[in-house]
Amino acid sequence: MKAIRCLFVVAILAAPSSALAVDPPYQGQMERLSEILGSLYMLAPLCGDRTTDWRGQMAELIELDEPDPDRRARLAGAFNAGYEAYARFYRSCTPSAEVAITRLLTEGDSLARDIHQRYAE
């Protein structure tokens, strides 16, 4: 998971920040990545991963991207939506929760790589 976390950080460091009120072309991907981080923040501790600070990763993502207040709110909202989506159904680690974690990590890794490859300066 450390490799995945590093990829999230690398993708964000390499992504250009938005100086205008116009969304950057990667905004949709950033919102999905935020949703994934929120989901992992909820699910991972249930299945024993207490070492990765997914909320901290989200804070770092926002800090490095330097979004305007509207984009910041949308990223935070996506994080919260990801958390809430899984909080409704999971109270303990189940086989389906473990599968969800694996899928979320895979998708997050793919998004991070795509953002980095397409938008790195």
PDB file of C-alpha atoms in Angstrom:
ATOM      1  CA  MET A   1       0.000   0.000   0.000  1.00  0.00           C
ATOM      2  CA  LYS A   2       2.964   2.326   0.477  1.00  0.00           C
ATOM      3  CA  ALA A   3       3.640   2.125  -3.263  1.00  0.00           C
ATOM      4  CA  ILE A   4       0.038   3.096  -4.002  1.00  0.00           C
ATOM      5  CA  ARG A   5       0.254   5.976  -1.543  1.00  0.00           C
ATOM      6  CA  CYS A   6       3.467   7.196  -3.186  1.00  0.00           C
ATOM      7  CA  LEU A   7       1.795   7.078  -6.595  1.00  0.00           C
ATOM      8  CA  PHE A   8      -1.073   9.213  -5.307  1.00  0.00           C
ATOM      9  CA  VAL A   9       1.419  11.803  -4.063  1.00  0.00           C
ATOM     10  CA  VAL A  10       3.516  11.703  -7.252  1.00  0.00           C
ATOM     11  CA  ALA A  11       0.432  12.174  -9.422  1.00  0.00           C
ATOM     12  CA  ILE A  12      -0.653  15.165  -7.420  1.00  0.00           C
ATOM     13  CA  LEU A  13       2.786  16.763  -7.325  1.00  0.00           C
ATOM     14  CA  ALA A  14       3.060  16.440 -11.067  1.00  0.00           C
ATOM     15  CA  ALA A  15      -0.419  17.750 -11.865  1.00  0.00           C
ATOM     16  CA  PRO A  16      -0.616  21.439 -12.712  1.00  0.00           C
ATOM     17  CA  SER A  17      -2.530  23.635 -10.310  1.00  0.00           C
ATOM     18  CA  SER A  18      -5.456  25.734 -11.440  1.00  0.00           C
ATOM     19  CA  ALA A  19      -4.960  29.486 -11.291  1.00  0.00           C
ATOM     20  CA  LEU A  20      -8.268  30.223 -13.012  1.00  0.00           C
ATOM     21  CA  ALA A  21     -11.819  29.541 -11.900  1.00  0.00           C
ATOM     22  CA  VAL A  22     -12.087  27.023 -14.736  1.00  0.00           C
ATOM     23  CA  ASP A  23     -11.743  23.379 -13.740  1.00  0.00           C
ATOM     24  CA  PRO A  24      -8.571  21.682 -14.909  1.00  0.00           C
ATOM     25  CA  PRO A  25      -9.078  18.844 -17.379  1.00  0.00           C
ATOM     26  CA  TYR A  26      -8.286  16.285 -14.668  1.00  0.00           C
ATOM     27  CA  GLN A  27     -10.966  17.522 -12.214  1.00  0.00           C
ATOM     28  CA  GLY A  28     -13.247  14.543 -12.760  1.00  0.00           C
ATOM     29  CA  GLN A  29     -10.379  12.165 -12.132  1.00  0.00           C
ATOM     30  CA  MET A  30      -9.399  14.084  -9.004  1.00  0.00           C
ATOM     31  CA  GLU A  31     -12.950  13.854  -7.692  1.00  0.00           C
ATOM     32  CA  ARG A  32     -13.009  10.104  -8.302  1.00  0.00           C
ATOM     33  CA  LEU A  33      -9.604   9.762  -6.632  1.00  0.00           C
ATOM     34  CA  SER A  34     -10.973  11.720  -3.670  1.00  0.00           C
ATOM     35  CA  GLU A  35     -13.974   9.408  -3.503  1.00  0.00           C
ATOM     36  CA  ILE A  36     -11.654   6.396  -3.528  1.00  0.00           C
ATOM     37  CA  LEU A  37      -9.594   7.856  -0.688  1.00  0.00           C
ATOM     38  CA  GLY A  38     -12.778   8.380   1.339  1.00  0.00           C
ATOM     39  CA  SER A  39     -13.842   4.804   0.683  1.00  0.00           C
ATOM     40  CA  LEU A  40     -10.445   3.493   1.734  1.00  0.00           C
ATOM     41  CA  TYR A  41     -10.531   5.691   4.832  1.00  0.00           C
ATOM     42  CA  MET A  42     -13.681   3.882   5.855  1.00  0.00           C
ATOM     43  CA  LEU A  43     -12.908   0.322   4.722  1.00  0.00           C
ATOM     44  CA  ALA A  44      -9.196  -0.219   5.287  1.00  0.00           C
ATOM     45  CA  PRO A  45      -9.250   0.036   9.110  1.00  0.00           C
ATOM     46  CA  LEU A  46     -12.103  -2.466   9.225  1.00  0.00           C
ATOM     47  CA  CYS A  47      -9.832  -4.995   7.567  1.00  0.00           C
ATOM     48  CA  GLY A  48      -6.830  -4.295   9.767  1.00  0.00           C
ATOM     49  CA  ASP A  49      -4.941  -1.580   7.885  1.00  0.00           C
ATOM     50  CA  ARG A  50      -4.375   1.059  10.506  1.00  0.00           C
ATOM     51  CA  THR A  51      -1.026   2.182   9.103  1.00  0.00           C
ATOM     52  CA  THR A  52      -2.206   4.128   6.060  1.00  0.00           C
ATOM     53  CA  ASP A  53      -3.687   7.528   6.813  1.00  0.00           C
ATOM     54  CA  TRP A  54      -6.157   7.912   3.948  1.00  0.00           C
ATOM     55  CA  ARG A  55      -7.587  11.111   5.416  1.00  0.00           C
ATOM     56  CA  GLY A  56      -4.065  12.491   5.596  1.00  0.00           C
ATOM     57  CA  GLN A  57      -3.544  11.488   1.977  1.00  0.00           C
ATOM     58  CA  MET A  58      -6.670  13.438   1.081  1.00  0.00           C
ATOM     59  CA  ALA A  59      -5.451  16.493   2.956  1.00  0.00           C
ATOM     60  CA  GLU A  60      -2.125  16.243   1.151  1.00  0.00           C
ATOM     61  CA  LEU A  61      -3.873  15.861  -2.209  1.00  0.00           C
ATOM     62  CA  ILE A  62      -5.828  19.065  -1.591  1.00  0.00           C
ATOM     63  CA  GLU A  63      -2.783  20.926  -0.311  1.00  0.00           C
ATOM     64  CA  LEU A  64      -0.640  19.979  -3.295  1.00  0.00           C
ATOM     65  CA  ASP A  65      -3.321  20.650  -5.888  1.00  0.00           C
ATOM     66  CA  GLU A  66      -4.115  24.111  -4.445  1.00  0.00           C
ATOM     67  CA  PRO A  67      -7.739  24.144  -5.623  1.00  0.00           C
ATOM     68  CA  ASP A  68      -9.947  27.203  -5.455  1.00  0.00           C
ATOM     69  CA  PRO A  69     -12.649  27.088  -2.748  1.00  0.00           C
ATOM     70  CA  ASP A  70     -15.262  25.584  -5.075  1.00  0.00           C
ATOM     71  CA  ARG A  71     -12.976  22.777  -6.267  1.00  0.00           C
ATOM     72  CA  ARG A  72     -11.785  22.192  -2.695  1.00  0.00           C
ATOM     73  CA  ALA A  73     -15.391  21.754  -1.577  1.00  0.00           C
ATOM     74  CA  ARG A  74     -16.113  19.332  -4.418  1.00  0.00           C
ATOM     75  CA  LEU A  75     -13.017  17.262  -3.634  1.00  0.00           C
ATOM     76  CA  ALA A  76     -13.937  17.133   0.055  1.00  0.00           C
ATOM     77  CA  GLY A  77     -17.515  16.267  -0.880  1.00  0.00           C
ATOM     78  CA  ALA A  78     -16.322  13.401  -3.063  1.00  0.00           C
ATOM     79  CA  PHE A  79     -14.165  12.097  -0.184  1.00  0.00           C
ATOM     80  CA  ASN A  80     -17.166  12.223   2.147  1.00  0.00           C
ATOM     81  CA  ALA A  81     -19.425  10.547  -0.420  1.00  0.00           C
ATOM     82  CA  GLY A  82     -16.919   7.711  -0.794  1.00  0.00           C
ATOM     83  CA  TYR A  83     -16.808   7.268   2.971  1.00  0.00           C
ATOM     84  CA  GLU A  84     -20.581   7.348   3.363  1.00  0.00           C
ATOM     85  CA  ALA A  85     -21.209   4.927   0.504  1.00  0.00           C
ATOM     86  CA  TYR A  86     -19.368   2.155   2.328  1.00  0.00           C
ATOM     87  CA  ALA A  87     -20.298   3.211   5.863  1.00  0.00           C
ATOM     88  CA  ARG A  88     -23.934   2.393   5.075  1.00  0.00           C
ATOM     89  CA  PHE A  89     -23.169  -1.283   4.475  1.00  0.00           C
ATOM     90  CA  TYR A  90     -20.010  -2.266   6.333  1.00  0.00           C
ATOM     91  CA  ARG A  91     -19.446  -2.527  10.065  1.00  0.00           C
ATOM     92  CA  SER A  92     -16.788  -5.240   9.964  1.00  0.00           C
ATOM     93  CA  CYS A  93     -14.313  -6.735   7.543  1.00  0.00           C
ATOM     94  CA  THR A  94     -16.002  -9.157   5.166  1.00  0.00           C
ATOM     95  CA  PRO A  95     -14.778 -10.907   2.036  1.00  0.00           C
ATOM     96  CA  SER A  96     -16.665  -8.339  -0.061  1.00  0.00           C
ATOM     97  CA  ALA A  97     -15.005  -5.489   1.863  1.00  0.00           C
ATOM     98  CA  GLU A  98     -11.604  -7.000   1.101  1.00  0.00           C
ATOM     99  CA  VAL A  99     -12.514  -7.269  -2.590  1.00  0.00           C
ATOM    100  CA  ALA A 100     -13.710  -3.657  -2.554  1.00  0.00           C
ATOM    101  CA  ILE A 101     -10.409  -2.516  -1.019  1.00  0.00           C
ATOM    102  CA  THR A 102      -8.443  -4.347  -3.694  1.00  0.00           C
ATOM    103  CA  ARG A 103     -10.561  -2.839  -6.458  1.00  0.00           C
ATOM    104  CA  LEU A 104     -10.330   0.646  -4.978  1.00  0.00           C
ATOM    105  CA  LEU A 105      -6.551   0.404  -4.688  1.00  0.00           C
ATOM    106  CA  THR A 106      -6.290  -0.792  -8.289  1.00  0.00           C
ATOM    107  CA  GLU A 107      -8.522   1.992  -9.587  1.00  0.00           C
ATOM    108  CA  GLY A 108      -6.720   4.596  -7.477  1.00  0.00           C
ATOM    109  CA  ASP A 109      -3.382   3.446  -8.805  1.00  0.00           C
ATOM    110  CA  SER A 110      -4.680   3.634 -12.370  1.00  0.00           C
ATOM    111  CA  LEU A 111      -6.093   7.129 -11.855  1.00  0.00           C
ATOM    112  CA  ALA A 112      -2.898   8.373 -10.241  1.00  0.00           C
ATOM    113  CA  ARG A 113      -0.820   7.023 -13.111  1.00  0.00           C
ATOM    114  CA  ASP A 114      -3.149   8.522 -15.719  1.00  0.00           C
ATOM    115  CA  ILE A 115      -3.157  11.952 -14.070  1.00  0.00           C
ATOM    116  CA  HIS A 116       0.630  11.866 -13.863  1.00  0.00           C
ATOM    117  CA  GLN A 117       1.153  10.673 -17.446  1.00  0.00           C
ATOM    118  CA  ARG A 118      -1.326  13.079 -19.006  1.00  0.00           C
ATOM    119  CA  TYR A 119      -0.862  16.221 -16.944  1.00  0.00           C
ATOM    120  CA  ALA A 120       2.669  16.207 -15.513  1.00  0.00           C
ATOM    121  CA  GLU A 121       4.669  19.265 -16.424  1.00  0.00           C
TER     122      GLU A 121
END
